[in-house]
CSV table of C-alpha atoms in Angstrom, one decimal:
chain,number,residue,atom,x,y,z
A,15,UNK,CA,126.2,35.0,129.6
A,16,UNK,CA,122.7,35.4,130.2
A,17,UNK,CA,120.6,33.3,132.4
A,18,UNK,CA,118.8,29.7,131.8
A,19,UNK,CA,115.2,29.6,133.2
A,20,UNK,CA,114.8,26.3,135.1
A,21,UNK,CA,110.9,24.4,133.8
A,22,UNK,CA,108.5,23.0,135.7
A,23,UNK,CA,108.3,25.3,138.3
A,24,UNK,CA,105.8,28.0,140.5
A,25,UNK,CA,107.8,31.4,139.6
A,26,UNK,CA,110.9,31.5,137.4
A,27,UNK,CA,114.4,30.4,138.5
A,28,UNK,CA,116.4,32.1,136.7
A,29,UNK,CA,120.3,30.9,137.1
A,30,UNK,CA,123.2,32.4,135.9
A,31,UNK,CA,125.4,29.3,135.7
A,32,UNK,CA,124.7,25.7,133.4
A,33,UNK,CA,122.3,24.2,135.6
A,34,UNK,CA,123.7,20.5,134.6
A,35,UNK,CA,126.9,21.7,136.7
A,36,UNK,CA,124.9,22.1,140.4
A,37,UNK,CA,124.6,19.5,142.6
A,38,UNK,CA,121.7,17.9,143.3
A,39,UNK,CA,121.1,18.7,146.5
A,40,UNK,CA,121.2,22.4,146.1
A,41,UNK,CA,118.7,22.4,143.0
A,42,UNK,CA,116.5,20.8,145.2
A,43,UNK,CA,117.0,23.2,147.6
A,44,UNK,CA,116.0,25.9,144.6
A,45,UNK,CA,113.0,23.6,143.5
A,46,UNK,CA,111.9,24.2,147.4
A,47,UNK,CA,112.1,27.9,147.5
A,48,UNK,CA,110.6,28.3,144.5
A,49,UNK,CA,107.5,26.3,145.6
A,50,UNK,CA,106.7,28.7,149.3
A,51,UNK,CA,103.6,30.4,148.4
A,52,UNK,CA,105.1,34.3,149.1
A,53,UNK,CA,107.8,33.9,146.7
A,54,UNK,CA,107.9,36.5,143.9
A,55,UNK,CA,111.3,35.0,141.8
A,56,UNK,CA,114.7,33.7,142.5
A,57,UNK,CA,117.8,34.4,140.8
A,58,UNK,CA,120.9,32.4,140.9
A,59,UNK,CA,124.2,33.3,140.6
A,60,UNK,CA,127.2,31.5,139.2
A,61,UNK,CA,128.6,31.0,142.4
A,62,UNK,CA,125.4,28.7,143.9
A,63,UNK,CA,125.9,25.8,146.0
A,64,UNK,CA,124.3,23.8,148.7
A,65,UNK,CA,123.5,25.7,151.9
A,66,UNK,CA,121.2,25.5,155.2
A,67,UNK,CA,117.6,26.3,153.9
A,68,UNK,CA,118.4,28.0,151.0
A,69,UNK,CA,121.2,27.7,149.0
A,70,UNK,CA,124.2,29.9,148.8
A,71,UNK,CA,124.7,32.3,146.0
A,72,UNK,CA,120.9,32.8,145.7
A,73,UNK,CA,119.1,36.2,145.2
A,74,UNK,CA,115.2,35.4,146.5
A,75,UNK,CA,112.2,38.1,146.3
A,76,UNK,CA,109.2,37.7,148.3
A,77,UNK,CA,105.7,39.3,148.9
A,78,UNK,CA,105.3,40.3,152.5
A,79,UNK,CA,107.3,37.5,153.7
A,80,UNK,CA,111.3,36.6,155.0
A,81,UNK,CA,113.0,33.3,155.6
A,82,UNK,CA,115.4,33.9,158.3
A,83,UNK,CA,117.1,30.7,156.8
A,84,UNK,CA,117.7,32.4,153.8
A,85,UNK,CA,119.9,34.9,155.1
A,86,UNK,CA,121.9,32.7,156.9
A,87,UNK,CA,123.3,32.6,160.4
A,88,UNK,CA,126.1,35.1,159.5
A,89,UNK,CA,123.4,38.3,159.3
A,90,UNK,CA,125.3,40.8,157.4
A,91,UNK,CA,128.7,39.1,156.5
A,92,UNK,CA,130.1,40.9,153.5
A,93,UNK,CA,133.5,42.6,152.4
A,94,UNK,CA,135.7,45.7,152.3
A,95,UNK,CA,138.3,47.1,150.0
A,96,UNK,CA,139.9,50.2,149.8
A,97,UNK,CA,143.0,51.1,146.9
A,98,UNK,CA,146.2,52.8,148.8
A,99,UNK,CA,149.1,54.7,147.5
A,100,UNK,CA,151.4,52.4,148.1
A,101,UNK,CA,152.6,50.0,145.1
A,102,UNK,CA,154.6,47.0,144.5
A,103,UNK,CA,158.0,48.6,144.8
A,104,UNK,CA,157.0,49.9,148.4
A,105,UNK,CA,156.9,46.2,149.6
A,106,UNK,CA,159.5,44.3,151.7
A,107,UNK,CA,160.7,41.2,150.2
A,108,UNK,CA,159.7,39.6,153.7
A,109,UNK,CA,156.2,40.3,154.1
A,110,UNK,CA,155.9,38.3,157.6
A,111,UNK,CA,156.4,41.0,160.1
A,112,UNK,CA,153.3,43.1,158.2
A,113,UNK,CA,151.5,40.3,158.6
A,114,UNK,CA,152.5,39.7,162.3
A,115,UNK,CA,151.8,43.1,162.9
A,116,UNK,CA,147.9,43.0,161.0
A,117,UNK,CA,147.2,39.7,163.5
A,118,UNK,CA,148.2,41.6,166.7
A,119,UNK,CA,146.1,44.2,165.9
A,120,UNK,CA,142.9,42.3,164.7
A,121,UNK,CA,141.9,39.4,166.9
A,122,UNK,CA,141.3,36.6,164.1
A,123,UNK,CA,139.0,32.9,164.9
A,124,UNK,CA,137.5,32.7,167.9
A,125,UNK,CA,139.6,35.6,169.5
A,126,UNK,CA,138.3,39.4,170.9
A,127,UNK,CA,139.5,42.5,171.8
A,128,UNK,CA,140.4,42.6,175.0
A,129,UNK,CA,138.9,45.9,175.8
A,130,UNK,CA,136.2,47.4,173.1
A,131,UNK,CA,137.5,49.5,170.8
A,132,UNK,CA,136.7,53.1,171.1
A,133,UNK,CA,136.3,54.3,167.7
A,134,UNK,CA,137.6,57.6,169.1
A,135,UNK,CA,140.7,56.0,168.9
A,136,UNK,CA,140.5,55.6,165.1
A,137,UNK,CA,142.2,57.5,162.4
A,138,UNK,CA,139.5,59.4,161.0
A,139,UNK,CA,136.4,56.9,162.0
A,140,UNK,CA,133.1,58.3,162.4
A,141,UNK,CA,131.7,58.2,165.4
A,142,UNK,CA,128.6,59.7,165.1
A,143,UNK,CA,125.6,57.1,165.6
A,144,UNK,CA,127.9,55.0,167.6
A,145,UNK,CA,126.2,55.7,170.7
A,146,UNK,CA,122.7,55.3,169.6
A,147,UNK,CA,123.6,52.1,168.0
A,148,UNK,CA,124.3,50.4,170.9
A,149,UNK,CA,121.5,52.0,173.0
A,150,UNK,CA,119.4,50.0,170.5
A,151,UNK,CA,120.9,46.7,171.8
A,152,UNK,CA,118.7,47.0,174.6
A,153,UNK,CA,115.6,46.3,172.4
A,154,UNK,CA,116.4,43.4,170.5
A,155,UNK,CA,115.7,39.4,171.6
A,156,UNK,CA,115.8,38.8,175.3
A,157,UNK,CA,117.8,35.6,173.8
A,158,UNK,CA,121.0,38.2,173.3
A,159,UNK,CA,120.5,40.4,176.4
A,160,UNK,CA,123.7,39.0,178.1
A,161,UNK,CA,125.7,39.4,175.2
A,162,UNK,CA,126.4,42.9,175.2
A,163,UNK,CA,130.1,42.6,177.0
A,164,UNK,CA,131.4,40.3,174.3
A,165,UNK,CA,129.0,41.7,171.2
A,166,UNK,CA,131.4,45.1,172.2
A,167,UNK,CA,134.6,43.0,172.6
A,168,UNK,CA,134.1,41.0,169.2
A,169,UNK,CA,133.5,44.7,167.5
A,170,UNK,CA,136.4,44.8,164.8
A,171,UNK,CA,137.7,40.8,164.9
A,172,UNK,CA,137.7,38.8,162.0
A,173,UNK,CA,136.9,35.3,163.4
A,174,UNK,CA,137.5,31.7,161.2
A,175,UNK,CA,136.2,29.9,158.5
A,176,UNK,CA,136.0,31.7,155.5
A,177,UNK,CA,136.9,35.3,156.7
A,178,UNK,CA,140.1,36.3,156.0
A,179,UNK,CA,142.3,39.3,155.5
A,180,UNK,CA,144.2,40.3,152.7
A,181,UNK,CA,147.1,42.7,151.3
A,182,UNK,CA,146.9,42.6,147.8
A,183,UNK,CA,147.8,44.3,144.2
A,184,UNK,CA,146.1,45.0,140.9
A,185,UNK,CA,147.5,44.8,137.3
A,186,UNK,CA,148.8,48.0,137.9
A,187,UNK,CA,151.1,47.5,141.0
A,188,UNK,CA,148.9,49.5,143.2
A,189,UNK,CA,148.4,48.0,146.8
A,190,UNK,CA,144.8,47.4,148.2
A,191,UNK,CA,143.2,46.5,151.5
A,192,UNK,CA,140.7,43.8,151.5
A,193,UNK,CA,138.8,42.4,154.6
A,194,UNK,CA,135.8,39.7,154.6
A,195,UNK,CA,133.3,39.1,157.9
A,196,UNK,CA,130.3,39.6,159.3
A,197,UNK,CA,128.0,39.8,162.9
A,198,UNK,CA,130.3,37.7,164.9
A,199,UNK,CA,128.6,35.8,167.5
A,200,UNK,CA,125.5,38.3,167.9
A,201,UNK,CA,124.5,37.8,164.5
A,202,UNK,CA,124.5,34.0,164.8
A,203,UNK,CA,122.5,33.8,167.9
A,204,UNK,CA,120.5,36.3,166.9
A,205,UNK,CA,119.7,34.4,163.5
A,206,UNK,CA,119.6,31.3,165.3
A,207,UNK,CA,117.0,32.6,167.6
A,208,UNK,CA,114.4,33.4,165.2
A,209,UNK,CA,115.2,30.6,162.8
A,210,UNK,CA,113.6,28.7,165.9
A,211,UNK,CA,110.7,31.3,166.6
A,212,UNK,CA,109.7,31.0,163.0
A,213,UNK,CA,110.0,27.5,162.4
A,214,UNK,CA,107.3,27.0,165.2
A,215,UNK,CA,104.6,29.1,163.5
A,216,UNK,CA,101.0,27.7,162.3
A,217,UNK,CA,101.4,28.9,158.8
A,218,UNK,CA,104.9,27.1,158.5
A,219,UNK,CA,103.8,23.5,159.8
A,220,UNK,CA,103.5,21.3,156.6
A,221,UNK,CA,106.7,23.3,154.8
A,222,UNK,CA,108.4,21.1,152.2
A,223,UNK,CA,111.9,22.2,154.4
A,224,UNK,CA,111.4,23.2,157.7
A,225,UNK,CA,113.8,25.5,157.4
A,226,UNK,CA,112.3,27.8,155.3
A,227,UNK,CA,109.6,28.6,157.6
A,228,UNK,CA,109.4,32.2,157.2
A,229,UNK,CA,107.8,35.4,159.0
A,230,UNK,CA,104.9,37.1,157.3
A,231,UNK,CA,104.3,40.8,157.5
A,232,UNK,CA,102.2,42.9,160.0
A,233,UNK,CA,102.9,40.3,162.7
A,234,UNK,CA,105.0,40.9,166.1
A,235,UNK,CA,107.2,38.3,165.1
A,236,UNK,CA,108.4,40.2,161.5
A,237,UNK,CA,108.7,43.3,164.0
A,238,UNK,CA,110.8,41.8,166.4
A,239,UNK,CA,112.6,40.1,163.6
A,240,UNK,CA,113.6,42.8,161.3
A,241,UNK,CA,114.4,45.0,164.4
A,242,UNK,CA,117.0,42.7,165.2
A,243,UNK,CA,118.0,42.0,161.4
A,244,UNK,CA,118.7,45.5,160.2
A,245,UNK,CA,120.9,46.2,163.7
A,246,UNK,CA,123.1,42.6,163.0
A,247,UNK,CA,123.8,43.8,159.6
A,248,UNK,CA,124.5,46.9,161.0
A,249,UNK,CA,127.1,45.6,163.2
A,250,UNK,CA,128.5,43.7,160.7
A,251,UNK,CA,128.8,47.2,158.7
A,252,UNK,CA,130.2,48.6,161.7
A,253,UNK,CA,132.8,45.8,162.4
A,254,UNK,CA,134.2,45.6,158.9
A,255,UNK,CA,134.9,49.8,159.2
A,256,UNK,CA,136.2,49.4,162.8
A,257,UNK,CA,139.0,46.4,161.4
A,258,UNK,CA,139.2,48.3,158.3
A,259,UNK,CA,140.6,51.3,160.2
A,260,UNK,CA,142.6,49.2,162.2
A,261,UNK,CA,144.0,47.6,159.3
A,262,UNK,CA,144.9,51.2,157.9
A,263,UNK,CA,146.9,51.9,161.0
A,264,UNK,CA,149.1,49.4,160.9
A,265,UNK,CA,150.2,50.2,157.2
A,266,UNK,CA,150.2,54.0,158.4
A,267,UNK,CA,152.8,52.6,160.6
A,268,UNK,CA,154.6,50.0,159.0
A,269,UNK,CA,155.0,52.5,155.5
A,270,UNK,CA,155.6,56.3,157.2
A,271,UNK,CA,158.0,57.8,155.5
A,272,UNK,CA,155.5,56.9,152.4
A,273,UNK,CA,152.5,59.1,153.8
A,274,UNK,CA,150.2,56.7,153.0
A,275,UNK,CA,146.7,57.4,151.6
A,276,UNK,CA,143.6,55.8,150.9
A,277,UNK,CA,141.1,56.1,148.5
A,278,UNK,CA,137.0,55.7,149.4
A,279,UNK,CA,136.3,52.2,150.9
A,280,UNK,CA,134.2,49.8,148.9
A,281,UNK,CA,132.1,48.0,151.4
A,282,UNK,CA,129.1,45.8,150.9
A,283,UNK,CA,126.7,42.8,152.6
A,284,UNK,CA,126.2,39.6,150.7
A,285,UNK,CA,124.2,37.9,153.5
A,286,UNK,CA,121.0,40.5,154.2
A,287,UNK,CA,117.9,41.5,153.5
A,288,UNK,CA,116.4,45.1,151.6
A,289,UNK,CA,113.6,46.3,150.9
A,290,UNK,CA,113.0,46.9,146.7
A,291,UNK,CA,110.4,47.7,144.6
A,292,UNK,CA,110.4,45.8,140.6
A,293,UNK,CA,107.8,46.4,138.5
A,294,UNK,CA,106.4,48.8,140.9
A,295,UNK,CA,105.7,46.0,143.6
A,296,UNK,CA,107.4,46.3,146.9
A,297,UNK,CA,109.7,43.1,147.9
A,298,UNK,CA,111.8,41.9,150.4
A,299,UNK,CA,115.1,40.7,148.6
A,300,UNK,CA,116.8,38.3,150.6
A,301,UNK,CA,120.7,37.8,149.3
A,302,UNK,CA,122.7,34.9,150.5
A,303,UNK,CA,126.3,34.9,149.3
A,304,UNK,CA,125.1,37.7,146.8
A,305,UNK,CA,126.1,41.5,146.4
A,306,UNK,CA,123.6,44.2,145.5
A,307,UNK,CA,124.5,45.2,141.6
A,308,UNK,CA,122.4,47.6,140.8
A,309,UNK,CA,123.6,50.3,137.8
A,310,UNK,CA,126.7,51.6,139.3
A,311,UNK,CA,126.7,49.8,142.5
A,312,UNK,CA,130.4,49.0,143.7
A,313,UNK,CA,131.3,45.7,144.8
A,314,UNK,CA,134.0,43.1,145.8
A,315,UNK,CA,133.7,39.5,144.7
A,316,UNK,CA,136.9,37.6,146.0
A,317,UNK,CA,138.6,34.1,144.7
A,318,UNK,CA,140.1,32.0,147.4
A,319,UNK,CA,143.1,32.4,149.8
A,320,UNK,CA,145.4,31.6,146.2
A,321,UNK,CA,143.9,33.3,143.4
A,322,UNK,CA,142.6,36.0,142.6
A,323,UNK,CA,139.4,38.9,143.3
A,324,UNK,CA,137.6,41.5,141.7
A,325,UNK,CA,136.8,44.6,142.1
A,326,UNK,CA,133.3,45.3,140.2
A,327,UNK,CA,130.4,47.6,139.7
A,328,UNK,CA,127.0,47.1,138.5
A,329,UNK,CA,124.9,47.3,135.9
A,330,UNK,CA,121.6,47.7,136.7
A,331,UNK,CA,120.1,43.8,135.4
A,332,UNK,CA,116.2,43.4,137.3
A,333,UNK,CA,115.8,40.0,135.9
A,334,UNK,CA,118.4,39.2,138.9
A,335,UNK,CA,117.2,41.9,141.0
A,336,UNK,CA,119.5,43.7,140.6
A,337,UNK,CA,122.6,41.4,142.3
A,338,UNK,CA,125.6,39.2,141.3
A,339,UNK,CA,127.9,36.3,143.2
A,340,UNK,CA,129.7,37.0,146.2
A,341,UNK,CA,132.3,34.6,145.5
A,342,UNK,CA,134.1,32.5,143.4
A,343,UNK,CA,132.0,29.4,145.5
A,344,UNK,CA,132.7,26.2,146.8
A,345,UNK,CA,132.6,22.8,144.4
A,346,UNK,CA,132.9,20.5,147.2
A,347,UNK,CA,132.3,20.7,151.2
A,348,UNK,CA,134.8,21.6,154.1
A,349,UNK,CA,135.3,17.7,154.8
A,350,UNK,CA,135.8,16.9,151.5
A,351,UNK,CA,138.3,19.3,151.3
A,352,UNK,CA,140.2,17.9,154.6
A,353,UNK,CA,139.8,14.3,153.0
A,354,UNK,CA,141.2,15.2,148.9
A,355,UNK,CA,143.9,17.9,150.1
A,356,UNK,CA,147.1,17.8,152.0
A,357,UNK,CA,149.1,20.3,153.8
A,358,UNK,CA,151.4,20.1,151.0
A,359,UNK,CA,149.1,20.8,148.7
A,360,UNK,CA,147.6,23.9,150.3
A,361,UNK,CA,151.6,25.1,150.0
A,362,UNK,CA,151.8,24.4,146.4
A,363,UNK,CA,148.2,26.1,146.0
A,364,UNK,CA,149.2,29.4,147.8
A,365,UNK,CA,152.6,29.4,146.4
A,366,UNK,CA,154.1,33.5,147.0
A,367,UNK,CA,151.0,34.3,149.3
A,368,UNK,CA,152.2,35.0,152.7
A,369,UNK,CA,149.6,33.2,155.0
A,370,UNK,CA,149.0,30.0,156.9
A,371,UNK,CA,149.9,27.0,155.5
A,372,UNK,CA,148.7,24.4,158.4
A,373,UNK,CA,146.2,21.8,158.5
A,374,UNK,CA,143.5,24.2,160.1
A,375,UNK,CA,142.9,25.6,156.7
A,376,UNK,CA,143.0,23.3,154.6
A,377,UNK,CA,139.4,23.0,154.2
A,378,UNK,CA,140.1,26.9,152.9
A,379,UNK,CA,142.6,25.5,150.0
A,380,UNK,CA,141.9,27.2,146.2
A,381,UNK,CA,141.1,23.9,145.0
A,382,UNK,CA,137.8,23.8,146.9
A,383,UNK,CA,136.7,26.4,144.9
A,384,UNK,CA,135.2,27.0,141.9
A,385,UNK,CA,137.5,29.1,139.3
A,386,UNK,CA,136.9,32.8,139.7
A,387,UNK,CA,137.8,34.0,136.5
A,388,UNK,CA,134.6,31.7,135.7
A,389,UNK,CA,132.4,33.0,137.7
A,390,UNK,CA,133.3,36.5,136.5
A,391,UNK,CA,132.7,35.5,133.0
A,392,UNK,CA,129.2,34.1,133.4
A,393,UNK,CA,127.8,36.9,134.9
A,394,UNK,CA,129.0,39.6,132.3
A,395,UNK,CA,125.4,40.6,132.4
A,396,UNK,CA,125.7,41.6,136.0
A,397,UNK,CA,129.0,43.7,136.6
A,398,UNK,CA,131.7,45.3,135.1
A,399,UNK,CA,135.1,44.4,136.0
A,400,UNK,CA,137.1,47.6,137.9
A,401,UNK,CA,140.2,45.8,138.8
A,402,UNK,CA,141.4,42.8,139.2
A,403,UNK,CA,143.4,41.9,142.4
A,404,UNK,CA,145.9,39.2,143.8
A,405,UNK,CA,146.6,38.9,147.1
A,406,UNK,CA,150.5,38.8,148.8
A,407,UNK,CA,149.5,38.4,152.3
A,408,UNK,CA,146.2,36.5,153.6
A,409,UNK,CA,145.3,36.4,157.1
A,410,UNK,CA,143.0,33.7,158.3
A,411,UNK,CA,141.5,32.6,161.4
């Protein structure tokens, strides 16, 4: 499809999905960006729902100007996949013991390593720029400064909520390698920190949503802020390559005599900030829960712990700079979810997946979520399918 322009407002919102089918509260939310007075356009993917600040599964350009808020407190959450050599007929009929063996190596929820990984110690990683990376931890917020034992511990865990693990296979029988987190702790304090620093600014008092307050450009506060922005969502990078690699040793061990090999990892954010230029103006493109899509661009958008994920590339569409979803979405909250569902139903729901089937995720059960196959289809405009995958094994926090 291509988009609907929603009327009556300061600069377009341009939404990928029926706007009659969002909930109030999160076209509100929109109706609020959409009003700041730095705000270039706003795109909306199929995937939007309500969110802190801004809403989730919204692309927003600005002139000179960040909402902190907008990226969320996750800086740099994202996901990872990489296509093996391995296939169906490679698999045990009992996948539990792979799955044991993925959760011993990756701490998962609230769990860290319990000495830092050296990446030395990695098949293949590279190392260079590790070092200087977190020499640079030094500079950001004095807010942080204590965290640097446990920002190094939590370097390759997955933690809870939404983050997960996965083994999976496309139409063709292939196996992948799929992985979903962000900044850890770090990130959220850090985001947390300035969320608070901005929100006390002059030029923010009077904001329709406090938390949009946002931090203008040529001011210390943007400095300090995008200093300690672009090294969260570089830890978040970093983390996802440190568990990836992790996650590729334990299938080099678990499948030797096949001599496993990998293909080139996908990896990308859909919780950041860049800097691009439309039209020949220079932006600041803020995507929460959205994956750059520009022409050729490769990138994951996964279903939930039961269905299905794709593997996509872009095609280049400005009029939503350039991005797509990140996800299939959520249709109804966390609660909601632990109030409708059952533990029985999250069994029927994940039916042949190899995961946890307890009350702690229930609030993660497919029928929270929007259909994925959906969302795919509304934004034909925006990607191009690769693959399409379905996981066998799903690790959660």
């Amino acid at each position: 499809m291509s988009y609907t322009e929603v009327p009556g407002v300061k600069v377009p919102i341009r939404m990928w999905t029926d706007p009659a089918t969002v909930e109030g509260q999160a076209m509100q939310q929109l109706r609020n960006v959409s009003s700041l007075p730095w705000i270039s356009g706003l795109a909306v993917m199929p995937d939007v729902h309500y969110g802190k600040g801004a809403t989730v599964g919204s692309v927003i350009a600005m002139r000179g100007a960040v909402c902190p808020a907008a990226v969320g407190v996750d800086i740099g959450c994202g996901m990872s996949a990489v296509k093996t050599s391995l296939t169906a007929r490679d698999l045990p009929d009992d996948l539990s013991r792979l799955r044991s063996k993925i959760e011993q190596a990756i701490p998962v929820g609230r769990g860290m390593h319990q000495e830092p990984v050296d990446p030395r110690d990695l098949h293949g990683f590279p190392t260079a720029g590790w070092g200087g990376f977190w020499e640079r931890f030094e500079g950001l917020a004095d807010a942080v400064r204590f965290r640097r034992e446990r920002a190094l511990s939590q370097m390759g865990t997955l933690g809870s909520g939404n983050h997960f693990i996965e083994f999976c296979l496309d139409e063709s029988g292939s196996v992948w390698l799929m992985l979903h987190s962000g900044s850890r702790n770090i990130g959220k304090e850090l985001a947390e920190h300035h969320m608070g620093v901005a929100q006390g600014l002059p030029h923010n008092q009077g904001l329709v949503d406090r938390d949009l307050a946002v931090f203008i450009a040529d001011t210390p506060q943007m400095a300090a802020y995008r200093e300690d922005l672009f090294w969260a969502q570089e830890y978040a990078k970093l983390n996802r390559a440190v568990m990836m690699a992790l996650f590729q040793d334990v299938v080099r061990g678990e499948f030797r005599k096949a001599r496993v090999t990998f293909d080139e990892v996908i990896s990308c954010h859909h919780n950041y900030v860049a800097e691009e230029s439309y039209g020949g103006v220079e932006l600041l493109v803020t995507r929460k829960g959205a994956i750059r899509a520009g022409s050729g661009d490769m990138g994951i958008i996964p279903g939930s712990m039961g269905t299905g994920s794709y593997i996509v590339r872009g095609l280049g569409n400005p009029a939503a700079f350039n991005s797509a979803s990140h996800g299939a979405g959520r249709k109804m909250s966390r609660n909601a979810a632990k109030k409708r569902f059952s533990t029985r139903d999250l069994e029927e729901q994940t039916k042949g997946v190899e995961c946890r089937k307890d009350s702690g995720v229930v609030d993660e059960i497919p029928g929270a979520y929007k259909k994925i196959e959906k969302v795919i289809e509304q934004q034909s405009d925006l990607v191009e399918v690769v693959a399409k995958l379905k996981q066998v094994i799903c690790v959660k926090g």
